[in-house]
Short mmCIF file of C-alpha atoms in Angstrom, two decimals:
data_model
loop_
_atom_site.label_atom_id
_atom_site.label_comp_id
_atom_site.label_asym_id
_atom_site.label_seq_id
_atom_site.Cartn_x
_atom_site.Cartn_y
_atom_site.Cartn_z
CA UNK A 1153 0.00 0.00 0.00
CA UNK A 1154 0.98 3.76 -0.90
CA UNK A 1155 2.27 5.21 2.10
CA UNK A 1156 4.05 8.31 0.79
CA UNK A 1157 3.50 10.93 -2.23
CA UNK A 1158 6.66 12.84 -3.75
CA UNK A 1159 5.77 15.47 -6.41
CA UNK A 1160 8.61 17.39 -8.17
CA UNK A 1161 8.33 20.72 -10.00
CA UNK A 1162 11.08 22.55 -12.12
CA UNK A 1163 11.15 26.35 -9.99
CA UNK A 1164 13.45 29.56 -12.08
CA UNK A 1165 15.01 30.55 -8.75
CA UNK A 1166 18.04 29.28 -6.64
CA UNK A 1167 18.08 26.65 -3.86
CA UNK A 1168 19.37 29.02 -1.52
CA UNK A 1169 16.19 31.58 -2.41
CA UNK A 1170 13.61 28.20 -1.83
CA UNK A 1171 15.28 26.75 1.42
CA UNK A 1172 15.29 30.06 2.86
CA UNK A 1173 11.10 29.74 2.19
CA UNK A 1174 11.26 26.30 3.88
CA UNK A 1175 13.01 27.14 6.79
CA UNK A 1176 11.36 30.06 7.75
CA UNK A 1177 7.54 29.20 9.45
CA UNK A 1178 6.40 32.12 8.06
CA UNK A 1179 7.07 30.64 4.69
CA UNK A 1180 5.68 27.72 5.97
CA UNK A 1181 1.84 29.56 6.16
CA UNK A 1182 2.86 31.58 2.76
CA UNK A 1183 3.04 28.57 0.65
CA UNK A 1184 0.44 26.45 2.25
CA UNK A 1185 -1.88 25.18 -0.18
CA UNK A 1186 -4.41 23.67 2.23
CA UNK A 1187 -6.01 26.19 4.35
CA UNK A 1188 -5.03 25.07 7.22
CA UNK A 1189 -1.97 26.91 8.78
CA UNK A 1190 -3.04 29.94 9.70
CA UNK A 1191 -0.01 31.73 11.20
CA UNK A 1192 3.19 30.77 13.03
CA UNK A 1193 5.24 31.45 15.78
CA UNK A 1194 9.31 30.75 16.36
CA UNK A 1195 12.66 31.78 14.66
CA UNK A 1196 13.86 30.14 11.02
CA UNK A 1197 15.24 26.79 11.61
CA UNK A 1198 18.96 26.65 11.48
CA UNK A 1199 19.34 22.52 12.28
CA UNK A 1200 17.88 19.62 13.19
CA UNK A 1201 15.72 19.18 16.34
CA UNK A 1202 14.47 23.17 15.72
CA UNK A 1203 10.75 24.12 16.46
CA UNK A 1204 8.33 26.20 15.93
CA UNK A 1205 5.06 26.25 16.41
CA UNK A 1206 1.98 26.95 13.95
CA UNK A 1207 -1.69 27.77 14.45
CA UNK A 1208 -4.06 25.59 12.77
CA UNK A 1209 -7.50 25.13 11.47
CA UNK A 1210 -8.79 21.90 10.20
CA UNK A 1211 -11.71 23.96 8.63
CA UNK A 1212 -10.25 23.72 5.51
CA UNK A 1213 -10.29 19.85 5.46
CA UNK A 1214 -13.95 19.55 6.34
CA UNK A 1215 -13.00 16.51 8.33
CA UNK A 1216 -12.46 16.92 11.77
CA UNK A 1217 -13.99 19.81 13.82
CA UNK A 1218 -11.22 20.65 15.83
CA UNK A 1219 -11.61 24.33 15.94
CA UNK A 1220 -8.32 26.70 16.23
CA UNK A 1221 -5.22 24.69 17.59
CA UNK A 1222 -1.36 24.51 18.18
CA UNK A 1223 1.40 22.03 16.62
CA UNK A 1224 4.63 22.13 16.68
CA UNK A 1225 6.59 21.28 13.81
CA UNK A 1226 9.98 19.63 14.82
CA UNK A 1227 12.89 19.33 12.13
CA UNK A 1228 14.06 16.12 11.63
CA UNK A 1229 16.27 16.55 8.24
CA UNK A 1230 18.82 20.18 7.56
CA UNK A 1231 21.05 20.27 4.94
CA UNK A 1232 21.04 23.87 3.70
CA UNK A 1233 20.08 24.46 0.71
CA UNK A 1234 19.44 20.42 -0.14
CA UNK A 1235 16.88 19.12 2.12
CA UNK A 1236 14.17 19.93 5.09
CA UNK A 1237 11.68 17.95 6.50
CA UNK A 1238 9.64 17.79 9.61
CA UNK A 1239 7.34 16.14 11.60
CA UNK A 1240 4.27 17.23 13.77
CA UNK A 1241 3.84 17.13 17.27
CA UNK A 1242 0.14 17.70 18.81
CA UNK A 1243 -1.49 16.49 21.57
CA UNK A 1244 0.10 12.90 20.52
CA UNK A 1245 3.24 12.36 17.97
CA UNK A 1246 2.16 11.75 14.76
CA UNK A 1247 5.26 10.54 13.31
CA UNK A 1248 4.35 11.11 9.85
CA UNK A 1249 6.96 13.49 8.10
CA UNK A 1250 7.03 16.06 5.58
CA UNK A 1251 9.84 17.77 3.32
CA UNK A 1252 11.52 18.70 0.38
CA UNK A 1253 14.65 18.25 -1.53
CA UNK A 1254 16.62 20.40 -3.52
CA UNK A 1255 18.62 19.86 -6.56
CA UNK A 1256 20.23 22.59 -8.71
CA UNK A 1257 19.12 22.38 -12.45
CA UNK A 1258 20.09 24.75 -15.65
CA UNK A 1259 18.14 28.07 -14.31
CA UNK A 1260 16.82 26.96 -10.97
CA UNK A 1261 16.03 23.85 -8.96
CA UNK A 1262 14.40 20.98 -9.17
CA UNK A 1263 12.25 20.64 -6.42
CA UNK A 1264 10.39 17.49 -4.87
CA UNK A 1265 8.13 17.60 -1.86
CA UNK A 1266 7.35 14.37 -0.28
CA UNK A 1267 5.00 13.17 2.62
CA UNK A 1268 5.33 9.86 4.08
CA UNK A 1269 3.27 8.11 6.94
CA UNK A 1270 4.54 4.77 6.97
CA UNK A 1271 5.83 4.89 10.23
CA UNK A 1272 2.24 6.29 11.90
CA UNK A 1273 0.96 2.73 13.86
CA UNK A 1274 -1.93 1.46 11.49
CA UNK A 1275 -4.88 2.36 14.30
CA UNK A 1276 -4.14 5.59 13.90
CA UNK A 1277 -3.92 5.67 10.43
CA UNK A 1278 -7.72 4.15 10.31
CA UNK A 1279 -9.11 6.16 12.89
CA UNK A 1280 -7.37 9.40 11.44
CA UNK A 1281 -7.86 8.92 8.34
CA UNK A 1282 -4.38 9.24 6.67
CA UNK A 1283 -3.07 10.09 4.58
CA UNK A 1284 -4.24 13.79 5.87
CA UNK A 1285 -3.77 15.74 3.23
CA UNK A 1286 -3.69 14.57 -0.92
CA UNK A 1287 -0.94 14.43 -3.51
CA UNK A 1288 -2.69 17.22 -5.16
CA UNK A 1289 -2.26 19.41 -2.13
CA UNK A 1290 2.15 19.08 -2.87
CA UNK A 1291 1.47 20.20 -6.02
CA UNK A 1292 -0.60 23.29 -5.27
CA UNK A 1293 1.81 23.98 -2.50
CA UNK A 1294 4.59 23.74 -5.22
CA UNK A 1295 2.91 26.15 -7.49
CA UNK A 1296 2.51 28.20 -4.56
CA UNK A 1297 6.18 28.01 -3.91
CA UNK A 1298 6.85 29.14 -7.99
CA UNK A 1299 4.72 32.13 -7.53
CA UNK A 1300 6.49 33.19 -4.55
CA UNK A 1301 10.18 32.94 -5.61
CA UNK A 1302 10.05 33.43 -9.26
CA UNK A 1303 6.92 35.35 -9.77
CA UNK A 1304 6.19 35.17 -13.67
CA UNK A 1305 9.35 33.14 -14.40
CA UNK A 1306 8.87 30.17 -16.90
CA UNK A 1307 9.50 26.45 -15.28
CA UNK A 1308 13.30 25.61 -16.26
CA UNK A 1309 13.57 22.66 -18.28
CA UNK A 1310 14.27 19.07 -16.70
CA UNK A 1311 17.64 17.97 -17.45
CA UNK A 1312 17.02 14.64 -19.16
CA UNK A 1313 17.88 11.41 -17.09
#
């Protein structure tokens, strides 16, 4: 069974220019593409086992009614400029992760956002209702991304593999 998504997108703008984005939780609620962070608190992550926290609403889902709430998002992959990802921490670990990874192309980077929730014990995946947010919500997020850090800029070409 599928237990992670990873989408890619080509983005005209330099690693450096996106990670700074990603590691900022402000850019966090910028590029969100599902509604549901709705501001954040804390400094821009500088390494591994960094928080911060951001202020959620499930709303956007339509799923749960939980209202307004705090996570905190916990780093759990830095390398500047190459990778980021995270994982949630609520009112219970989730253990499911999110992140990205950079790679320099011809006029930008390639980048590839992933979520995986393999390692989230299988009651809570049935009872939550994983995975939480869809494939299609990377993508947007990616677009998002784009817009923010190469506003009107044409997606570089893939190099070919």
């Amino acid at each position: 069974m599928l237990e992670q998504f990873r989408v890619q997108r080509a983005v005209a703008a330099p690693a450096a220019e996106i990670f700074a984005i990603l590691s900022d939780p402000q850019g966090h609620v910028a590029i969100d593409s599902s509604g549901m962070l709705m501001a954040a608190s804390g400094e821009v992550v500088t390494a591994t086992g960094d928080t911060f926290v951001v202020h959620m609403d499930r709303e956007a889902l339509n799923d749960y009614p939980l209202g307004l709430y705090d996570v905190t998002v916990e780093i759990v992959r830095f390398e500047p400029d190459r990778e980021i990802a995270w994982t949630i921490h609520g009112q219970r670990r989730w253990e499911h992760i999110y992140g990205y990874e950079l790679e320099p192309i011809e006029a930008g980077t390639l980048v590839t956002s992933y979520y995986d929730w393999s390692a989230v014990p299988q009651e809570l995946k049935d009872r939550a209702g994983f995975p939480i947010i869809p494939e299609s919500a990377l993508r947007a997020t990616l677009g998002i991304l784009a817009r923010t850090v190469a506003p009107g800029k044409p997606r570089p070409e893939l190099p070919a593999r």
